[in-house]
XYZ file of C-alpha atoms in Angstrom:
752
model
C 66.298 31.263 -19.931
C 65.806 30.096 -16.402
C 62.152 31.161 -16.524
C 61.725 29.224 -19.824
C 63.361 26.139 -18.328
C 61.128 26.268 -15.284
C 58.078 26.782 -17.494
C 58.902 23.690 -19.549
C 59.425 21.711 -16.355
C 56.022 22.837 -14.872
C 53.988 22.757 -18.069
C 52.706 19.208 -17.764
C 51.978 19.417 -14.004
C 50.126 22.691 -14.648
C 48.139 21.040 -17.463
C 47.258 18.074 -15.131
C 46.171 20.484 -12.428
C 44.018 22.316 -14.948
C 42.543 18.997 -16.075
C 41.676 17.971 -12.543
C 40.210 21.448 -11.885
C 37.910 20.931 -14.925
C 36.924 17.612 -13.467
C 36.160 19.178 -10.062
C 33.956 21.765 -11.830
C 32.256 18.924 -13.745
C 31.631 16.832 -10.619
C 30.298 19.908 -8.778
C 27.544 19.924 -11.386
C 26.120 16.730 -9.911
C 26.533 17.694 -6.180
C 24.965 16.595 -3.818
C 23.865 13.408 -5.574
C 24.039 10.478 -3.171
C 23.331 6.834 -3.928
C 20.903 4.980 -1.626
C 23.036 1.874 -2.051
C 26.003 3.825 -0.755
C 24.130 4.308 2.515
C 23.511 0.483 2.660
C 27.234 -0.056 2.663
C 27.630 2.569 5.308
C 25.064 0.810 7.529
C 27.211 -2.235 7.428
C 30.334 -0.198 8.042
C 28.816 1.670 11.033
C 27.506 -1.520 12.675
C 30.882 -3.179 12.199
C 32.580 -0.232 13.830
C 30.113 -0.316 16.688
C 30.749 -4.032 17.325
C 27.551 -5.435 15.755
C 29.458 -7.339 13.083
C 29.128 -7.207 9.356
C 25.276 -7.027 9.523
C 22.626 -4.634 8.213
C 20.082 -5.089 11.011
C 19.593 -7.173 14.149
C 18.395 -10.644 13.923
C 20.029 -12.161 10.870
C 23.436 -12.163 9.054
C 22.933 -11.157 5.475
C 25.604 -10.147 2.918
C 23.642 -7.331 1.306
C 26.745 -5.613 -0.153
C 29.049 -6.344 -2.995
C 31.920 -4.204 -1.758
C 33.575 -5.913 1.192
C 36.814 -3.938 1.142
C 34.918 -0.665 0.767
C 32.826 -1.496 3.866
C 36.044 -2.299 5.770
C 37.639 0.978 4.721
C 34.517 2.921 5.795
C 34.391 1.006 9.114
C 38.018 2.163 9.733
C 37.084 5.673 8.952
C 34.198 5.490 11.434
C 36.575 4.228 14.147
C 38.734 7.257 13.396
C 35.818 9.588 13.974
C 35.141 10.501 10.374
C 31.707 11.161 8.919
C 30.990 8.204 6.602
C 29.487 10.190 3.715
C 32.362 12.706 3.749
C 34.863 9.887 3.942
C 33.312 7.966 1.058
C 33.171 11.088 -1.124
C 36.769 12.050 -0.312
C 38.058 8.557 -1.289
C 35.847 8.700 -4.487
C 37.328 12.024 -5.408
C 40.881 10.867 -4.752
C 40.287 7.797 -6.877
C 38.794 9.785 -9.744
C 41.669 12.248 -9.594
C 44.212 9.401 -9.584
C 42.528 7.882 -12.669
C 42.859 11.104 -14.547
C 46.501 11.546 -13.489
C 47.515 7.915 -14.135
C 46.109 7.945 -17.722
C 48.351 10.905 -18.483
C 51.570 9.149 -17.470
C 53.953 8.589 -20.344
C 54.802 5.188 -21.652
C 58.507 5.751 -21.374
C 58.697 7.233 -17.930
C 56.203 7.822 -15.153
C 55.615 11.508 -15.747
C 52.743 13.513 -17.165
C 52.773 13.586 -21.001
C 50.965 16.602 -22.463
C 49.410 14.765 -25.402
C 48.270 11.821 -23.348
C 46.673 14.302 -21.057
C 44.974 16.110 -23.912
C 44.060 12.836 -25.622
C 42.792 10.667 -22.684
C 42.862 12.410 -19.392
C 40.647 15.332 -20.484
C 38.185 12.796 -21.851
C 37.873 11.369 -18.299
C 37.577 14.870 -16.831
C 34.560 15.416 -18.921
C 33.217 11.871 -18.491
C 29.788 12.095 -16.748
C 29.870 8.628 -15.111
C 33.211 9.472 -13.440
C 31.871 12.865 -12.257
C 28.617 11.423 -10.968
C 30.246 8.591 -9.021
C 32.969 10.833 -7.635
C 30.238 12.305 -5.463
C 27.784 9.402 -5.256
C 29.657 7.796 -2.293
C 29.730 4.252 -3.662
C 33.086 2.541 -4.278
C 33.122 3.294 -8.019
C 35.024 6.558 -7.988
C 37.734 5.101 -5.785
C 37.813 1.898 -7.773
C 38.254 3.887 -11.035
C 41.627 5.078 -9.658
C 42.603 1.587 -8.628
C 41.639 0.239 -12.143
C 43.667 2.949 -13.868
C 46.665 2.166 -11.674
C 46.314 -1.526 -12.358
C 46.245 -0.879 -16.123
C 49.406 1.240 -15.838
C 51.339 -1.209 -13.702
C 50.309 -4.211 -15.943
C 51.501 -2.222 -18.968
C 54.868 -1.561 -17.302
C 55.189 -5.114 -16.061
C 54.489 -6.505 -19.559
C 57.315 -4.369 -20.993
C 59.949 -5.028 -18.257
C 60.017 -7.880 -15.678
C 60.219 -6.691 -12.104
C 59.292 -8.316 -8.860
C 58.224 -4.981 -7.437
C 55.913 -4.309 -10.443
C 54.481 -7.818 -10.290
C 53.669 -7.514 -6.571
C 52.116 -4.099 -7.202
C 49.993 -5.357 -10.076
C 48.887 -8.394 -8.057
C 47.920 -6.244 -5.048
C 46.015 -3.804 -7.202
C 44.088 -6.693 -8.841
C 43.314 -8.205 -5.423
C 41.969 -4.817 -4.341
C 39.780 -4.702 -7.409
C 38.328 -8.159 -6.509
C 37.640 -7.144 -2.962
C 36.172 -3.697 -3.772
C 33.440 -5.258 -5.961
C 32.269 -8.802 -6.374
C 32.382 -8.341 -10.202
C 35.980 -7.011 -10.044
C 36.958 -10.510 -11.270
C 35.557 -9.461 -14.706
C 38.111 -6.687 -14.849
C 40.811 -9.188 -13.924
C 39.607 -11.480 -16.638
C 39.812 -8.610 -19.182
C 43.439 -7.845 -18.144
C 44.350 -11.465 -18.347
C 42.914 -11.787 -21.815
C 44.856 -8.649 -22.905
C 48.094 -10.123 -21.514
C 47.545 -13.385 -23.377
C 47.036 -11.424 -26.611
C 50.244 -9.511 -25.931
C 52.406 -12.373 -24.663
C 51.032 -15.393 -26.512
C 50.604 -18.759 -24.949
C 53.739 -20.587 -23.706
C 54.703 -22.234 -20.424
C 57.048 -19.456 -19.250
C 54.393 -16.835 -20.026
C 51.633 -18.874 -18.370
C 53.817 -19.333 -15.306
C 54.470 -15.606 -15.251
C 50.740 -14.910 -15.626
C 49.983 -17.400 -12.744
C 52.323 -15.521 -10.411
C 50.553 -12.266 -11.347
C 47.070 -13.721 -10.791
C 47.892 -15.389 -7.458
C 47.012 -12.371 -5.237
C 43.595 -11.684 -6.794
C 42.855 -15.454 -6.767
C 43.760 -15.587 -3.077
C 41.519 -12.535 -2.408
C 38.617 -14.189 -4.199
C 38.953 -17.533 -2.452
C 39.540 -15.767 0.878
C 36.236 -13.839 0.584
C 34.441 -16.933 -0.505
C 35.666 -18.754 2.610
C 34.637 -15.865 4.765
C 31.240 -15.830 3.193
C 30.596 -19.477 3.828
C 31.888 -19.347 7.444
C 30.224 -16.120 8.450
C 26.979 -16.021 6.380
C 26.573 -19.701 5.571
C 26.146 -18.956 1.850
C 28.108 -19.613 -1.303
C 26.873 -16.593 -3.181
C 26.187 -13.040 -1.866
C 22.636 -11.918 -1.278
C 22.967 -9.368 -4.087
C 23.237 -12.227 -6.616
C 19.979 -13.783 -5.349
C 17.911 -10.685 -5.905
C 19.655 -9.301 -9.087
C 21.110 -12.037 -11.199
C 18.979 -13.927 -13.698
C 20.323 -15.301 -16.937
C 17.716 -15.129 -19.605
C 17.106 -13.534 -22.987
C 15.049 -10.613 -21.545
C 17.975 -9.609 -19.400
C 20.374 -9.832 -22.372
C 18.111 -7.576 -24.427
C 17.857 -5.172 -21.463
C 21.651 -5.179 -21.088
C 22.243 -4.644 -24.840
C 19.924 -1.627 -24.753
C 21.630 -0.293 -21.723
C 25.076 -0.540 -23.328
C 23.943 1.068 -26.597
C 22.237 3.940 -24.894
C 24.977 4.424 -22.323
C 27.860 4.411 -24.791
C 26.178 6.412 -27.486
C 27.535 9.751 -26.145
C 31.018 8.161 -26.227
C 30.822 7.211 -29.927
C 33.020 10.114 -31.087
C 35.686 9.027 -28.672
C 35.249 5.362 -29.591
C 35.607 6.312 -33.277
C 38.812 8.253 -32.554
C 40.200 5.363 -30.578
C 39.459 2.907 -33.448
C 41.074 5.241 -36.087
C 44.089 5.847 -33.759
C 44.468 2.135 -33.165
C 44.388 1.403 -36.855
C 47.066 4.078 -37.445
C 49.364 3.176 -34.567
C 48.964 -0.524 -33.676
C 52.058 -1.501 -35.590
C 54.211 1.174 -33.935
C 52.771 0.480 -30.470
C 53.730 -2.408 -28.209
C 50.782 -4.791 -28.191
C 50.232 -4.691 -24.497
C 49.606 -0.940 -24.637
C 46.405 -1.510 -26.614
C 45.469 -5.126 -25.965
C 44.875 -4.749 -22.175
C 42.627 -1.683 -22.319
C 40.715 -2.967 -25.329
C 40.098 -6.371 -23.761
C 39.031 -4.741 -20.443
C 36.657 -2.471 -22.313
C 35.125 -5.340 -24.378
C 34.964 -7.833 -21.475
C 33.241 -5.301 -19.188
C 30.786 -4.246 -21.857
C 29.955 -7.865 -22.555
C 29.388 -8.479 -18.838
C 27.044 -5.478 -18.674
C 25.020 -7.035 -21.540
C 24.722 -10.394 -19.842
C 23.574 -9.112 -16.422
C 21.088 -6.657 -17.889
C 22.838 -3.331 -17.306
C 22.071 -1.260 -14.321
C 19.297 0.924 -12.668
C 21.361 3.748 -11.299
C 21.751 7.192 -12.870
C 24.914 8.379 -14.522
C 25.641 5.024 -16.321
C 27.330 3.646 -13.217
C 27.947 0.198 -14.628
C 29.774 1.651 -17.686
C 32.297 3.652 -15.647
C 35.022 1.041 -15.815
C 34.620 0.767 -19.641
C 35.247 4.557 -19.681
C 38.500 4.122 -17.725
C 39.729 1.603 -20.183
C 38.709 3.874 -23.084
C 40.504 6.791 -21.571
C 43.726 4.758 -21.275
C 43.392 3.605 -24.878
C 42.820 7.194 -26.120
C 45.970 8.312 -24.209
C 48.081 5.526 -25.726
C 46.852 6.354 -29.257
C 47.408 10.049 -28.808
C 50.979 9.621 -27.569
C 51.905 7.274 -30.432
C 50.147 9.287 -33.098
C 52.058 12.422 -31.985
C 55.306 10.495 -32.510
C 54.329 9.443 -35.942
C 53.340 12.976 -37.146
C 55.878 14.844 -35.061
C 55.920 17.904 -37.345
C 52.151 18.258 -37.047
C 51.703 17.009 -33.540
C 49.242 19.853 -32.847
C 46.727 17.915 -35.000
C 46.477 15.244 -32.332
C 45.143 17.348 -29.473
C 42.954 19.214 -31.921
C 41.402 15.979 -33.169
C 41.029 14.349 -29.766
C 39.913 17.542 -28.175
C 37.106 18.037 -30.729
C 35.816 14.494 -30.242
C 35.898 15.032 -26.382
C 33.948 18.196 -26.608
C 31.312 16.574 -28.980
C 31.038 13.639 -26.570
C 30.752 15.955 -23.570
C 27.907 17.796 -25.299
C 26.094 14.581 -25.956
C 26.578 13.605 -22.329
C 24.980 16.796 -21.002
C 21.861 16.003 -22.984
C 21.656 12.372 -21.816
C 18.598 11.553 -19.689
C 20.401 9.258 -17.241
C 23.127 11.884 -16.569
C 20.379 14.501 -16.078
C 18.706 12.112 -13.649
C 21.832 12.316 -11.464
C 21.206 16.032 -11.212
C 17.531 15.797 -10.390
C 17.497 12.702 -8.202
C 17.617 13.953 -4.610
C 15.120 11.699 -2.926
C 17.833 10.012 -0.880
C 18.250 13.207 1.063
C 14.552 12.879 2.255
C 15.967 10.195 4.508
C 18.334 12.712 6.191
C 15.246 14.826 7.096
C 12.677 12.068 7.861
C 15.142 9.584 9.299
C 16.216 12.190 11.841
C 12.615 12.408 12.950
C 12.507 8.680 13.528
C 15.825 8.600 15.442
C 15.002 11.457 17.727
C 11.371 10.606 18.409
C 11.573 6.841 18.527
C 15.227 5.820 18.889
C 14.865 4.869 22.606
C 11.899 2.556 21.844
C 13.566 0.921 18.805
C 10.394 0.230 16.787
C 10.634 -2.087 13.830
C 10.861 -0.192 10.461
C 10.039 -1.709 6.997
C 11.400 -0.067 3.867
C 11.850 -0.468 0.124
C 14.799 1.904 -0.029
C 17.229 0.086 2.261
C 19.811 2.778 2.576
C 18.648 6.258 3.607
C 16.140 5.605 6.346
C 17.997 2.709 8.029
C 21.146 4.819 7.964
C 19.803 8.030 9.419
C 17.179 6.545 11.697
C 19.323 3.751 13.163
C 16.232 1.632 13.682
C 15.994 -2.176 13.199
C 14.618 -2.734 9.735
C 12.958 -5.103 7.395
C 14.076 -4.821 3.727
C 10.866 -5.377 1.742
C 12.892 -5.854 -1.518
C 14.946 -8.655 -0.089
C 18.543 -7.294 -0.570
C 19.040 -7.600 3.229
C 16.369 -10.244 4.051
C 16.992 -13.954 3.718
C 13.390 -15.025 3.428
C 12.412 -12.658 0.613
C 15.724 -13.242 -1.291
C 15.129 -17.028 -1.248
C 11.446 -16.903 -2.230
C 11.436 -15.165 -5.631
C 8.183 -14.473 -7.513
C 7.209 -16.660 -10.396
C 8.359 -14.325 -13.187
C 11.594 -13.267 -11.535
C 14.242 -11.985 -13.943
C 11.847 -10.151 -16.270
C 11.255 -6.966 -14.277
C 13.103 -4.082 -12.777
C 16.555 -5.316 -11.636
C 16.741 -5.544 -7.854
C 13.123 -4.403 -7.396
C 11.195 -7.621 -8.329
C 11.102 -9.472 -5.061
C 8.645 -9.128 -2.186
C 6.358 -10.997 0.156
C 3.564 -8.953 1.614
C 2.310 -11.707 3.970
C 5.823 -12.197 5.333
C 6.391 -8.444 5.940
C 2.945 -8.078 7.492
C 3.692 -11.036 9.697
C 6.807 -9.263 11.058
C 4.409 -6.570 12.322
C 6.634 -3.522 11.636
C 5.722 -0.414 13.576
C 6.464 1.937 10.628
C 6.370 1.231 6.943
C 7.892 3.474 4.291
C 7.029 2.373 0.824
C 9.018 3.324 -2.289
C 11.700 5.984 -1.585
C 13.382 7.427 1.521
C 10.460 9.677 2.572
C 7.928 6.936 2.212
C 4.701 6.891 0.191
C 1.125 5.877 0.840
C 0.814 4.177 -2.536
C 3.409 1.392 -3.036
C 5.146 0.635 -6.281
C 6.672 -2.741 -5.363
C 5.453 -6.227 -4.667
C 5.431 -6.418 -0.829
C 3.576 -3.119 -0.614
C 1.030 -3.912 -3.200
C 0.276 -7.266 -1.567
C -0.148 -5.703 1.895
C -2.363 -2.932 0.670
C -4.704 -5.580 -0.737
C -5.054 -7.181 2.663
C -8.108 -6.071 4.697
C -6.269 -6.848 7.931
C -3.556 -4.414 6.911
C -5.986 -1.506 6.908
C -7.351 -2.649 10.265
C -3.937 -2.449 11.881
C -2.185 0.380 9.966
C -2.867 4.036 9.477
C -1.414 6.693 7.165
C 0.663 9.415 8.951
C 2.030 12.566 7.311
C 5.352 13.639 8.782
C 7.506 16.700 7.983
C 11.173 16.811 8.816
C 12.923 19.824 10.400
C 16.453 19.635 8.928
C 17.899 19.353 5.497
C 15.255 19.703 2.841
C 12.453 19.421 5.421
C 10.950 16.560 3.502
C 7.354 15.402 3.932
C 7.244 11.732 4.708
C 4.230 9.458 4.160
C 4.237 6.618 6.599
C 1.997 3.699 7.449
C 2.095 3.253 11.245
C 0.840 0.302 13.241
C -1.908 1.754 15.387
C -2.766 -1.218 17.673
C -0.006 -3.013 19.571
C 3.659 -2.538 19.082
C 5.747 0.061 20.874
C 4.213 3.135 19.137
C 0.523 2.314 19.204
C -2.627 3.296 20.940
C -3.200 2.140 24.531
C -6.645 0.844 25.551
C -8.028 0.770 29.073
C -11.469 -0.027 30.409
C -12.379 3.662 30.861
C -10.174 5.432 28.314
C -8.290 5.101 25.051
C -4.975 6.878 24.887
C -3.758 8.030 21.439
C -0.272 9.364 20.614
C -0.581 12.757 18.999
C 1.032 11.713 15.754
C -1.923 9.553 14.802
C -3.878 12.835 14.307
C -1.713 13.434 11.263
C -3.744 10.901 9.380
C -5.084 13.277 6.677
C -3.557 15.452 4.099
C -3.707 18.613 6.099
C -2.064 18.842 9.560
C 1.309 17.058 9.633
C 3.313 15.526 12.482
C 6.640 17.105 13.221
C 9.395 17.114 15.864
C 9.082 19.265 18.931
C 12.225 18.698 20.996
C 12.287 14.884 21.320
C 8.562 14.160 20.612
C 6.610 13.658 17.420
C 3.557 15.933 17.655
C 0.805 16.926 15.299
C 0.881 20.579 14.430
C -2.422 22.495 14.276
C -2.683 25.621 12.140
C -5.761 27.857 11.667
C -8.050 26.431 8.960
C -6.188 23.121 8.859
C -7.715 19.955 10.160
C -5.952 17.308 12.231
C -7.544 13.927 11.549
C -7.573 10.632 13.345
C -9.243 8.276 10.964
C -11.424 5.165 11.685
C -10.740 4.718 15.386
C -12.895 1.866 16.717
C -14.516 2.860 20.029
C -16.869 0.761 22.246
C -20.352 1.782 22.831
C -20.810 4.566 25.384
C -20.405 8.311 25.922
C -16.952 9.730 25.311
C -15.177 12.985 25.958
C -11.968 13.861 24.049
C -9.118 15.718 25.845
C -5.863 16.648 24.244
C -2.447 17.249 25.745
C -1.257 19.919 26.131
C -4.693 21.761 26.350
C -5.523 23.838 23.273
C -7.457 27.071 23.781
C -10.392 27.470 21.435
C -10.160 23.766 20.300
C -12.953 22.546 18.054
C -13.742 18.850 17.614
C -15.724 16.994 15.015
C -16.685 13.328 14.340
C -17.495 11.427 11.243
C -19.053 8.031 11.262
C -19.199 5.692 8.244
C -22.672 6.821 7.409
C -22.500 10.239 8.965
C -21.349 13.809 8.423
C -18.777 15.919 10.196
C -19.221 19.309 11.755
C -16.598 20.943 13.921
C -17.956 22.101 17.318
C -16.557 23.755 20.346
C -14.936 21.201 22.702
C -17.625 21.628 25.283
C -20.341 20.688 22.742
C -18.513 17.634 21.365
C -19.435 14.853 23.793
C -19.777 11.801 21.659
C -22.409 9.072 22.189
C -22.149 5.649 20.574
C -25.046 3.239 20.711
C -22.806 0.449 19.432
C -19.131 -0.174 18.718
C -18.283 1.791 15.605
C -15.345 3.285 13.757
C -15.266 7.050 14.207
C -12.963 9.643 12.558
C -12.068 12.439 14.958
C -11.128 15.902 13.539
C -9.515 18.796 15.414
C -9.170 22.464 14.541
C -7.718 25.454 16.374
C -8.022 29.250 15.883
C -4.268 29.686 16.607
C -1.170 27.447 16.102
C -0.972 24.576 18.571
C 0.487 21.105 19.021
C -0.987 17.803 20.000
C 1.322 15.445 21.933
C -1.446 13.019 23.017
C -5.160 12.679 23.190
C -7.436 10.655 25.450
C -10.957 9.379 24.827
C -12.393 9.276 28.342
C -15.694 7.686 29.254
C -18.088 10.179 30.814
C -21.581 10.417 32.301
C -22.177 13.803 30.741
C -24.862 14.665 28.306
C -23.974 13.858 24.688
C -24.073 16.522 22.024
C -23.062 14.306 19.115
C -24.729 10.978 18.310
C -22.972 8.654 15.961
C -24.222 5.273 14.594
C -24.147 3.288 11.402
C -27.658 4.077 10.331
C -28.860 7.285 11.999
C -29.874 9.967 9.557
C -27.867 13.145 9.994
C -29.615 16.512 10.641
C -28.411 19.931 11.638
C -29.957 23.369 12.122
C -29.729 26.129 9.518
C -27.723 28.179 11.958
C -24.858 25.664 11.733
C -24.257 26.831 8.116
C -24.212 30.600 8.804
C -20.539 31.076 8.316
C -20.213 32.416 4.767
C -17.442 30.866 2.686
C -15.548 32.555 -0.094
C -14.945 31.029 -3.513
C -11.924 28.645 -3.401
C -12.068 28.200 0.381
C -10.868 24.820 1.642
C -13.285 22.027 0.932
C -12.748 20.644 4.413
C -12.698 24.030 6.184
C -13.214 23.492 9.958
C -16.687 25.049 9.897
C -17.785 23.045 6.852
C -20.035 19.954 7.141
C -18.484 16.935 5.569
C -20.819 14.072 4.688
C -21.128 10.824 2.738
C -23.503 9.653 0.026
C -26.309 9.501 2.609
C -26.379 13.286 2.484
C -27.341 15.785 5.185
C -30.698 17.430 6.164
C -30.797 21.068 7.152
C -33.705 21.923 9.493
C -35.261 25.392 9.153
C -36.607 27.276 12.178
C -39.896 27.904 10.264
C -41.550 27.268 6.964
C -39.942 29.395 4.202
C -41.029 30.458 0.718
C -37.601 31.608 -0.455
C -36.865 31.956 -4.146
C -33.061 31.402 -4.089
C -30.699 29.147 -2.140
C -27.194 30.646 -1.740
C -25.030 27.644 -0.980
C -21.315 26.802 -0.951
C -20.440 23.259 -1.993
C -17.246 21.307 -2.871
C -16.447 22.425 -6.398
C -15.728 19.057 -8.040
C -18.944 17.311 -7.093
C -22.549 17.266 -8.247
C -25.345 17.765 -5.719
C -29.128 17.483 -5.444
C -31.055 19.868 -3.189
C -34.357 18.364 -1.896
C -36.914 20.733 -0.484
C -39.260 19.188 2.013
C -42.403 20.199 3.917
C -43.222 18.029 6.933
C -41.209 15.190 5.397
C -42.886 15.463 2.034
C -40.893 16.286 -1.126
C -42.080 19.533 -2.648
C -39.222 20.177 -5.210
C -35.689 19.486 -6.178
C -32.754 21.357 -7.763
C -29.413 20.200 -8.991
C -25.854 21.675 -9.195
C -23.026 20.502 -11.390
C -19.274 20.548 -10.712
C -17.845 24.002 -11.132
C -14.451 24.365 -12.736
C -13.239 27.214 -10.532
C -9.674 25.977 -9.892
C -10.344 24.144 -6.677
C -11.893 24.438 -3.223
C -15.463 25.543 -2.483
C -17.762 26.810 -5.191
C -20.555 29.299 -4.351
C -23.879 28.736 -6.141
C -27.123 30.644 -6.315
C -29.736 28.066 -7.018
C -33.356 28.810 -8.016
C -35.914 27.142 -5.584
C -38.448 25.239 -7.666
C -41.771 27.138 -8.025
C -43.628 24.255 -6.325
C -41.426 24.600 -3.241
C -41.757 28.384 -3.253
C -45.581 28.085 -3.361
C -46.051 25.311 -0.789
C -43.164 26.379 1.450
C -40.500 24.069 2.990
C -39.093 23.470 6.481
C -36.010 21.388 5.502
C -33.383 21.182 2.794
C -31.707 17.842 2.015
C -28.261 18.085 0.374
C -27.108 14.901 -1.315
C -23.909 14.255 -3.286
C -24.667 12.490 -6.560
C -21.337 12.528 -8.416
C -17.633 13.351 -7.951
C -15.018 11.970 -5.665
C -17.337 10.818 -2.916
C -16.059 13.418 -0.406
C -18.796 15.895 -0.062
C -19.058 19.154 1.917
C -21.288 22.150 2.362
C -19.958 25.417 3.703
C -23.023 27.785 4.070
C -26.655 27.927 3.188
C -28.680 31.202 3.032
C -32.286 31.396 1.818
C -33.171 34.553 -0.124
C -36.748 35.622 -0.441
C -38.178 37.374 -3.474
């Protein structure tokens, strides 16, 4: 008997523990999802803890957050030595667990009720938005627990007057207001529900006024702080996101319909349960969660929904729905006491169907696949270690990950944390992607950032948003900035695609009268050799058969010798002019002569792994081996193409010759009457071979692109009979179609 009594006493707590365990399993499914906006709040929290105030970057005060209390809580965690991401996730998990527990508390006494748990709490355990945002590190998971607690205390207060309950309800409401700027919508929903339950009378309105005093004080207090500290009446987030127009309403309606469609089985059960139990249930038990649900959904429609995965903006509607389901389940069980088992069976079936629909939902799946924020953990670490002491100016579209992990002063190109961009919206603002419409390329370019990372945390060379598109269309941008490929060394070892300011700034090239000093990372300007960290320096890493490329460096006229640091044994160097070709030569045979100032692309290759920390173009009086000009025709001896290439070899193999539409002329040591030309050419291009004798054309042949899967393609081309008969002493190779990047790997002439 004692065992049975203990079991009955522990049954509900054990069921709650099992429910929370199910939720932990569910949330683990989305790990390690992390919101970029969560990292924005953490930047503010870290700077506040470090004494830099509630600011995102140096230079201007901007309220680029909507979660003041959350930022303050994280700042306190930072002062206590806690990791901010871990602290945020811990608080979110606690909040989500509290929401599940609170929903299961009985109406008659504050203890777990088995049918409420099986009716409402398990629905929250299998709610994808709650699971996603329990790990996403924004305030939503924590706020879900506060909202559930507020709904519970308001329910108890409406049933029995108590100063303690009124103070608790008011404080919880104030917390909701301070946790998110739109927390006032939740307070409006609760207020409406209480009016429905209480009716309108002076004593009730007075009671309601006392209840709403704390959240009103919190709202006015934050408004006063905003005006005094930031000099604004509205937060920065409202300037870049809020636009009231019909397009936004349509977008919001579509968002709500798609986001709540997996919850339709639960909504249907709630409606049926409400119809069956409304007369037996105290009005406040259903009026408050229903009004919160409807008010929040209407708000989502008006503002246009949300852009984050996991239906973030519908989470609070789910909390209200869970509370309503629990109320209905408890009351229905009392009505059909003899068949109470039907209630968990009915509610459980609807929950499982809803869960299945949620697992198939695209936005929930996106929370599983979206991991680009963690690229900032890898690439931002490179920035912080290599450049932290120099404090270069960074420009980003994703304003969380890179600023958080790099710690560099930053320009927000989407305007969330920039006053100028936020206050200069484009003409059609309010009809595009929420929060991603603003930009001003001329303004960002005028700030002269040292590093630009378009799009996501790793950066991209092709921008998606307004500032980047405008800058890429500016000729002066391409004169000042260069692409750099960077690979991180921790976390997912992400590859970052940066645009770096090459001239001027704190990271750029240094020019002297007799030399030009180039930091090694500028040789990661192609798609082959990347820059990476070595100790506390960013170096370009050379691998066999991979080229390091410094594109379009403008050099004055003269003779130049290129030296790299540290010295690389067996280093090969090549140059490409605008109208010229490239061939990699030994360092000793790569003295460059320029008859006029010209842009030159330098390319490096090594036979064994090596690193380039720096390079210097030094003026020299030595004899030039390579002549580069805008107009000179390019010629090379047949022996330069004697290294046979295999099918699929790299199109830009170090011993290949790369050339432009001007083509390249191959000189023969003597007149040949060969019948076949064995030649390796870039596979996706078309070429014409011109056979010449003393400058006179004696025949032509043509090759077409070869679909061999990529790389070099080997051709055996018949020499025209006229060229065989007359003989030829040169072969011209000209690209006539393809991607405009031409290369030849070898050329062998085969006699009959």
